[in-house]
Amino acid sequence: MERRVAGELVTRKSYNHDLLFRISSITQEKAILHGEDIRLEADAPLDDLVKVEERELQNRRKEGKEKEEFSYRLFRQDYQLMKEKRDFQSTDGYQYADYFQLPAKVLHLDGDPIYLRKCIALYQRLGLQVHGVHVNEKEMPFQIVTLLEKIQPDIIVITGHDSFSKSKGSKDDLRAYRHSKYFAETVREARKRIPHLDQLVIFAGACQSHFESLIRAGANFASSPLRINIHALDPVYIAAKVAYTPFMEKVSVWDALRNTLTGEKGMGGVETRGLMRTGLPYLTEEGEPDSSEPPTKE
């Protein structure tokens, strides 16, 4: 048998090579696997794993990149419509009036450092202010309060890896999930400090997470209603939709989900008020209106 090593990209023979995984660690004859593009953690016998050759890897990554770009284009179209509507409302239809915006601040907790880097790159591409922190899922409940007080975010994303195991219990049994209980505890700790769903917007969950417990804990949006896998970047699109919606408007659940790669089977939530605030006028240091880019909230 070919020797497997941590960091190697593999597929599983028993699942017909459906998903691309990275080997996180190896103990005896078993490997802990992290999905390369989806937020799934799994384990598998070493003899079930096949190393992905370079040509197949390039094909998989090309296909994945195309899906990501499609979602990005959909969001940009949605954002442009929101911006045009916001411009008109903010200036009463006068295009020459200058205004400023106070964008939402995002705190993103991620159990996977590779996913975190990908997500931060997308936040920046979308023009969002984000503070990203790599935290092991089991440690999140103990760190959330300190981070909440330090960063004072408007949106918190609590994510990483998860999975459901039939051998450990039914779909209603939280003990059958790898990390759902830690995500739920983290949400509850945050809600003890800021109970109102519109003052702090929370997304929580990963692949196959126990959706109901996360919503009951106080999340506005969560995964995964049908216990399916979600894409690593999906939480970012949820956060961006809320961040760019004016605070006088609500974000319907469908509007929040339609630009994601997974959709309503992988995520759900409750209607939530937007967080974008617009003001007039935007003045320069000399006290004159300025036509350049508006400032951002520190």
Short mmCIF file of C-alpha atoms in Angstrom, two decimals:
data_model
loop_
_atom_site.label_atom_id
_atom_site.label_comp_id
_atom_site.label_asym_id
_atom_site.label_seq_id
_atom_site.Cartn_x
_atom_site.Cartn_y
_atom_site.Cartn_z
CA MET A 1 0.00 0.00 0.00
CA GLU A 2 1.28 3.45 -0.91
CA ARG A 3 2.21 5.54 2.12
CA ARG A 4 -0.14 8.42 2.93
CA VAL A 5 1.04 11.70 4.51
CA ALA A 6 -0.69 14.70 6.14
CA GLY A 7 -1.49 17.47 3.67
CA GLU A 8 -1.97 15.08 0.75
CA LEU A 9 -5.02 15.51 -1.48
CA VAL A 10 -7.07 12.33 -1.79
CA THR A 11 -10.46 10.83 -2.68
CA ARG A 12 -12.29 7.86 -1.13
CA LYS A 13 -12.79 4.65 -3.10
CA SER A 14 -15.83 3.69 -1.00
CA TYR A 15 -17.61 6.91 -2.05
CA ASN A 16 -16.68 6.56 -5.72
CA HIS A 17 -14.15 9.42 -5.47
CA ASP A 18 -16.97 11.98 -5.15
CA LEU A 19 -15.22 14.61 -3.02
CA LEU A 20 -11.72 16.03 -2.78
CA PHE A 21 -10.17 15.85 0.71
CA ARG A 22 -6.96 16.96 2.33
CA ILE A 23 -5.47 14.61 4.93
CA SER A 24 -5.43 16.52 8.23
CA SER A 25 -3.80 13.87 10.40
CA ILE A 26 -3.07 10.14 10.54
CA THR A 27 -3.40 7.81 13.52
CA GLN A 28 -2.55 4.14 13.10
CA GLU A 29 -4.44 2.97 9.99
CA LYS A 30 -6.99 5.80 9.86
CA ALA A 31 -6.88 9.35 8.46
CA ILE A 32 -8.83 12.46 9.50
CA LEU A 33 -9.97 14.22 6.32
CA HIS A 34 -11.01 17.82 5.67
CA GLY A 35 -12.95 18.69 2.53
CA GLU A 36 -10.93 20.87 0.17
CA ASP A 37 -13.95 22.90 -0.98
CA ILE A 38 -16.71 21.84 1.41
CA ARG A 39 -16.87 22.17 5.20
CA LEU A 40 -16.88 18.44 5.93
CA GLU A 41 -14.68 16.49 8.36
CA ALA A 42 -14.54 12.74 7.94
CA ASP A 43 -12.35 9.78 8.79
CA ALA A 44 -11.40 6.87 6.55
CA PRO A 45 -9.12 3.81 6.54
CA LEU A 46 -5.84 4.51 4.79
CA ASP A 47 -6.47 1.72 2.28
CA ASP A 48 -9.67 3.51 1.17
CA LEU A 49 -7.75 6.60 0.05
CA VAL A 50 -6.38 7.35 -3.40
CA LYS A 51 -3.98 10.20 -4.08
CA VAL A 52 -5.30 12.69 -6.65
CA GLU A 53 -3.00 13.04 -9.63
CA GLU A 54 -2.05 16.51 -10.87
CA ARG A 55 -4.16 16.42 -14.05
CA GLU A 56 -7.31 15.37 -12.18
CA LEU A 57 -6.59 17.95 -9.48
CA GLN A 58 -6.38 20.73 -12.05
CA ASN A 59 -9.68 19.62 -13.61
CA ARG A 60 -11.41 19.53 -10.21
CA ARG A 61 -10.05 22.95 -9.28
CA LYS A 62 -11.05 24.44 -12.62
CA GLU A 63 -14.61 23.17 -12.17
CA GLY A 64 -14.70 24.46 -8.60
CA LYS A 65 -13.38 27.87 -9.65
CA GLU A 66 -16.07 28.17 -12.32
CA LYS A 67 -18.79 27.53 -9.72
CA GLU A 68 -17.27 30.10 -7.37
CA GLU A 69 -17.03 32.73 -10.12
CA PHE A 70 -20.66 32.11 -11.10
CA SER A 71 -21.80 32.77 -7.53
CA TYR A 72 -19.59 35.85 -7.36
CA ARG A 73 -21.10 37.27 -10.56
CA LEU A 74 -24.61 36.64 -9.24
CA PHE A 75 -23.79 38.49 -6.05
CA ARG A 76 -22.22 41.41 -7.94
CA GLN A 77 -25.39 41.75 -10.03
CA ASP A 78 -27.47 41.69 -6.85
CA TYR A 79 -25.13 44.20 -5.20
CA GLN A 80 -25.35 46.57 -8.19
CA LEU A 81 -29.15 46.56 -8.01
CA MET A 82 -29.03 47.24 -4.26
CA LYS A 83 -26.51 50.07 -4.81
CA GLU A 84 -28.59 51.77 -7.50
CA LYS A 85 -31.67 51.59 -5.29
CA ARG A 86 -29.69 52.88 -2.31
CA ASP A 87 -28.18 55.74 -4.35
CA PHE A 88 -31.62 56.86 -5.47
CA GLN A 89 -33.18 56.66 -2.02
CA SER A 90 -30.23 58.36 -0.30
CA THR A 91 -30.23 61.35 -2.64
CA ASP A 92 -33.96 61.59 -3.44
CA GLY A 93 -33.07 60.96 -7.07
CA TYR A 94 -30.42 63.69 -7.34
CA GLN A 95 -27.35 61.92 -8.66
CA TYR A 96 -24.90 64.70 -7.76
CA ALA A 97 -25.52 64.57 -4.00
CA ASP A 98 -22.67 63.05 -1.94
CA TYR A 99 -23.26 60.56 0.85
CA PHE A 100 -21.29 58.26 3.09
CA GLN A 101 -21.92 54.73 4.30
CA LEU A 102 -21.24 52.90 7.54
CA PRO A 103 -20.61 49.31 6.46
CA ALA A 104 -21.00 46.35 8.79
CA LYS A 105 -18.01 44.79 10.53
CA VAL A 106 -17.67 40.99 10.34
CA LEU A 107 -16.03 38.66 12.87
CA HIS A 108 -15.32 35.33 11.16
CA LEU A 109 -14.38 32.35 13.36
CA ASP A 110 -13.17 29.39 11.35
CA GLY A 111 -11.97 25.95 12.40
CA ASP A 112 -9.92 25.61 9.22
CA PRO A 113 -7.03 28.02 8.46
CA ILE A 114 -7.12 27.26 4.72
CA TYR A 115 -10.85 28.00 4.49
CA LEU A 116 -10.29 31.14 6.57
CA ARG A 117 -7.78 32.50 4.06
CA LYS A 118 -10.15 31.76 1.17
CA CYS A 119 -13.02 33.46 2.97
CA ILE A 120 -10.99 36.56 3.88
CA ALA A 121 -9.95 36.91 0.23
CA LEU A 122 -13.63 36.83 -0.78
CA TYR A 123 -14.66 39.32 1.93
CA GLN A 124 -11.99 41.69 0.63
CA ARG A 125 -13.10 41.13 -2.95
CA LEU A 126 -16.64 42.02 -1.89
CA GLY A 127 -15.42 45.14 -0.08
CA LEU A 128 -16.31 44.01 3.45
CA GLN A 129 -14.41 44.79 6.64
CA VAL A 130 -13.57 41.47 8.31
CA HIS A 131 -11.61 40.25 11.31
CA GLY A 132 -10.81 36.58 10.74
CA VAL A 133 -9.70 34.23 13.52
CA HIS A 134 -8.66 30.58 13.29
CA VAL A 135 -10.14 28.79 16.32
CA ASN A 136 -10.58 25.06 16.88
CA GLU A 137 -14.33 24.32 16.94
CA LYS A 138 -14.17 22.94 20.50
CA GLU A 139 -12.53 26.17 21.73
CA MET A 140 -15.01 28.57 20.11
CA PRO A 141 -17.46 28.72 23.07
CA PHE A 142 -14.61 29.81 25.36
CA GLN A 143 -13.21 32.50 23.07
CA ILE A 144 -16.30 34.13 21.58
CA VAL A 145 -17.02 36.58 24.42
CA THR A 146 -13.49 38.00 24.48
CA LEU A 147 -13.51 38.38 20.68
CA LEU A 148 -16.98 39.93 20.76
CA GLU A 149 -15.88 42.55 23.28
CA LYS A 150 -12.62 43.25 21.45
CA ILE A 151 -13.89 43.44 17.85
CA GLN A 152 -17.48 44.64 18.50
CA PRO A 153 -18.76 43.16 15.23
CA ASP A 154 -22.15 43.60 13.59
CA ILE A 155 -22.02 40.10 12.08
CA ILE A 156 -20.46 36.91 13.45
CA VAL A 157 -19.73 33.88 11.28
CA ILE A 158 -19.12 30.70 13.31
CA THR A 159 -17.97 27.87 11.06
CA GLY A 160 -15.35 25.22 10.37
CA HIS A 161 -15.93 21.49 9.88
CA ASP A 162 -18.80 19.24 10.89
CA SER A 163 -20.40 15.93 9.96
CA PHE A 164 -23.28 13.66 10.92
CA SER A 165 -22.66 10.00 11.74
CA LYS A 166 -25.55 7.52 11.59
CA SER A 167 -23.59 5.12 13.78
CA LYS A 168 -23.64 7.63 16.64
CA GLY A 169 -27.38 8.34 16.65
CA SER A 170 -30.37 9.74 14.79
CA LYS A 171 -30.48 13.07 12.96
CA ASP A 172 -32.25 14.58 15.99
CA ASP A 173 -29.45 13.53 18.36
CA LEU A 174 -26.88 16.30 18.76
CA ARG A 175 -24.34 13.72 19.95
CA ALA A 176 -24.30 12.24 16.43
CA TYR A 177 -22.66 15.42 15.09
CA ARG A 178 -18.95 16.14 15.19
CA HIS A 179 -19.04 19.85 16.07
CA SER A 180 -22.67 21.09 16.03
CA LYS A 181 -22.88 21.26 19.83
CA TYR A 182 -19.82 23.53 19.96
CA PHE A 183 -21.27 25.83 17.31
CA ALA A 184 -24.56 25.98 19.29
CA GLU A 185 -22.74 26.76 22.55
CA THR A 186 -20.81 29.53 20.82
CA VAL A 187 -24.03 31.08 19.51
CA ARG A 188 -25.61 30.92 23.00
CA GLU A 189 -22.59 32.64 24.57
CA ALA A 190 -22.79 35.45 22.01
CA ARG A 191 -26.53 35.84 22.55
CA LYS A 192 -26.04 36.21 26.30
CA ARG A 193 -24.19 39.46 25.51
CA ILE A 194 -26.35 40.69 22.59
CA PRO A 195 -29.78 38.97 22.57
CA HIS A 196 -31.39 40.99 19.77
CA LEU A 197 -31.26 39.26 16.37
CA ASP A 198 -30.98 42.58 14.51
CA GLN A 199 -28.23 44.09 16.66
CA LEU A 200 -25.91 41.15 16.10
CA VAL A 201 -26.44 38.89 13.08
CA ILE A 202 -25.05 35.37 13.45
CA PHE A 203 -24.37 32.65 10.90
CA ALA A 204 -23.39 29.28 12.37
CA GLY A 205 -22.65 25.82 11.05
CA ALA A 206 -20.73 23.76 8.51
CA CYS A 207 -21.37 20.58 6.51
CA GLN A 208 -24.31 18.47 7.75
CA SER A 209 -24.67 20.59 10.93
CA HIS A 210 -27.72 20.30 13.21
CA PHE A 211 -29.66 23.25 11.79
CA GLU A 212 -32.48 23.27 14.36
CA SER A 213 -30.22 23.50 17.41
CA LEU A 214 -28.25 26.38 15.89
CA ILE A 215 -31.42 28.38 15.16
CA ARG A 216 -32.78 27.63 18.65
CA ALA A 217 -29.49 28.83 20.14
CA GLY A 218 -30.02 32.21 18.47
CA ALA A 219 -28.44 32.10 15.01
CA ASN A 220 -30.10 34.18 12.28
CA PHE A 221 -28.82 31.78 9.61
CA ALA A 222 -27.45 28.27 9.91
CA SER A 223 -26.66 25.00 8.15
CA SER A 224 -27.75 22.39 7.24
CA PRO A 225 -31.55 21.82 7.02
CA LEU A 226 -31.23 18.65 4.93
CA ARG A 227 -27.87 17.68 6.49
CA ILE A 228 -26.02 18.13 3.21
CA ASN A 229 -22.54 19.53 2.60
CA ILE A 230 -22.05 23.28 2.21
CA HIS A 231 -19.37 25.10 0.25
CA ALA A 232 -16.51 26.71 2.16
CA LEU A 233 -17.44 30.19 0.88
CA ASP A 234 -21.22 30.07 1.46
CA PRO A 235 -21.16 31.82 4.88
CA VAL A 236 -19.43 34.81 3.27
CA TYR A 237 -22.31 35.39 0.84
CA ILE A 238 -24.83 35.28 3.70
CA ALA A 239 -22.81 37.87 5.62
CA ALA A 240 -22.39 40.07 2.54
CA LYS A 241 -26.11 40.07 1.73
CA VAL A 242 -26.97 41.25 5.23
CA ALA A 243 -24.11 43.77 5.28
CA TYR A 244 -25.14 45.46 2.04
CA THR A 245 -28.90 45.55 2.64
CA PRO A 246 -30.13 48.93 4.04
CA PHE A 247 -31.09 48.73 7.71
CA MET A 248 -34.66 49.86 6.95
CA GLU A 249 -35.16 46.75 4.80
CA LYS A 250 -35.40 43.11 5.79
CA VAL A 251 -33.35 40.33 4.23
CA SER A 252 -35.66 37.49 3.28
CA VAL A 253 -34.20 34.05 3.75
CA TRP A 254 -34.50 33.26 0.03
CA ASP A 255 -32.68 36.49 -0.93
CA ALA A 256 -29.84 35.57 1.41
CA LEU A 257 -29.51 32.04 0.04
CA ARG A 258 -29.93 32.48 -3.69
CA ASN A 259 -26.35 33.65 -4.38
CA THR A 260 -24.74 30.85 -2.38
CA LEU A 261 -23.31 27.72 -3.97
CA THR A 262 -25.45 25.42 -1.82
CA GLY A 263 -28.88 27.07 -1.62
CA GLU A 264 -31.82 26.30 0.66
CA LYS A 265 -31.04 22.60 1.07
CA GLY A 266 -27.79 23.42 2.81
CA MET A 267 -28.74 26.60 4.67
CA GLY A 268 -31.72 28.36 6.17
CA GLY A 269 -32.63 31.03 8.68
CA VAL A 270 -35.04 33.74 9.78
CA GLU A 271 -35.77 37.08 8.14
CA THR A 272 -33.32 39.67 9.38
CA ARG A 273 -32.92 43.44 9.12
CA GLY A 274 -30.10 44.72 6.90
CA LEU A 275 -27.12 46.54 8.41
CA MET A 276 -26.01 49.12 5.83
CA ARG A 277 -26.52 52.73 7.03
CA THR A 278 -26.23 55.71 4.68
CA GLY A 279 -25.75 59.36 5.67
CA LEU A 280 -25.54 62.83 4.10
CA PRO A 281 -23.52 64.92 3.40
CA TYR A 282 -20.01 63.59 3.04
CA LEU A 283 -17.63 66.49 3.80
CA THR A 284 -13.93 66.98 3.18
CA GLU A 285 -11.60 68.44 5.82
CA GLU A 286 -12.34 71.88 4.32
CA GLY A 287 -16.03 71.34 4.99
CA GLU A 288 -16.95 70.98 1.33
CA PRO A 289 -18.87 68.05 -0.18
CA ASP A 290 -16.53 65.45 -1.63
CA SER A 291 -17.24 63.29 -4.66
CA SER A 292 -14.60 60.67 -3.87
CA GLU A 293 -15.16 57.29 -2.22
CA PRO A 294 -17.07 57.39 1.09
CA PRO A 295 -15.28 56.50 4.33
CA THR A 296 -15.65 53.23 6.15
CA LYS A 297 -16.44 52.71 9.80
CA GLU A 298 -13.37 51.77 11.85
#
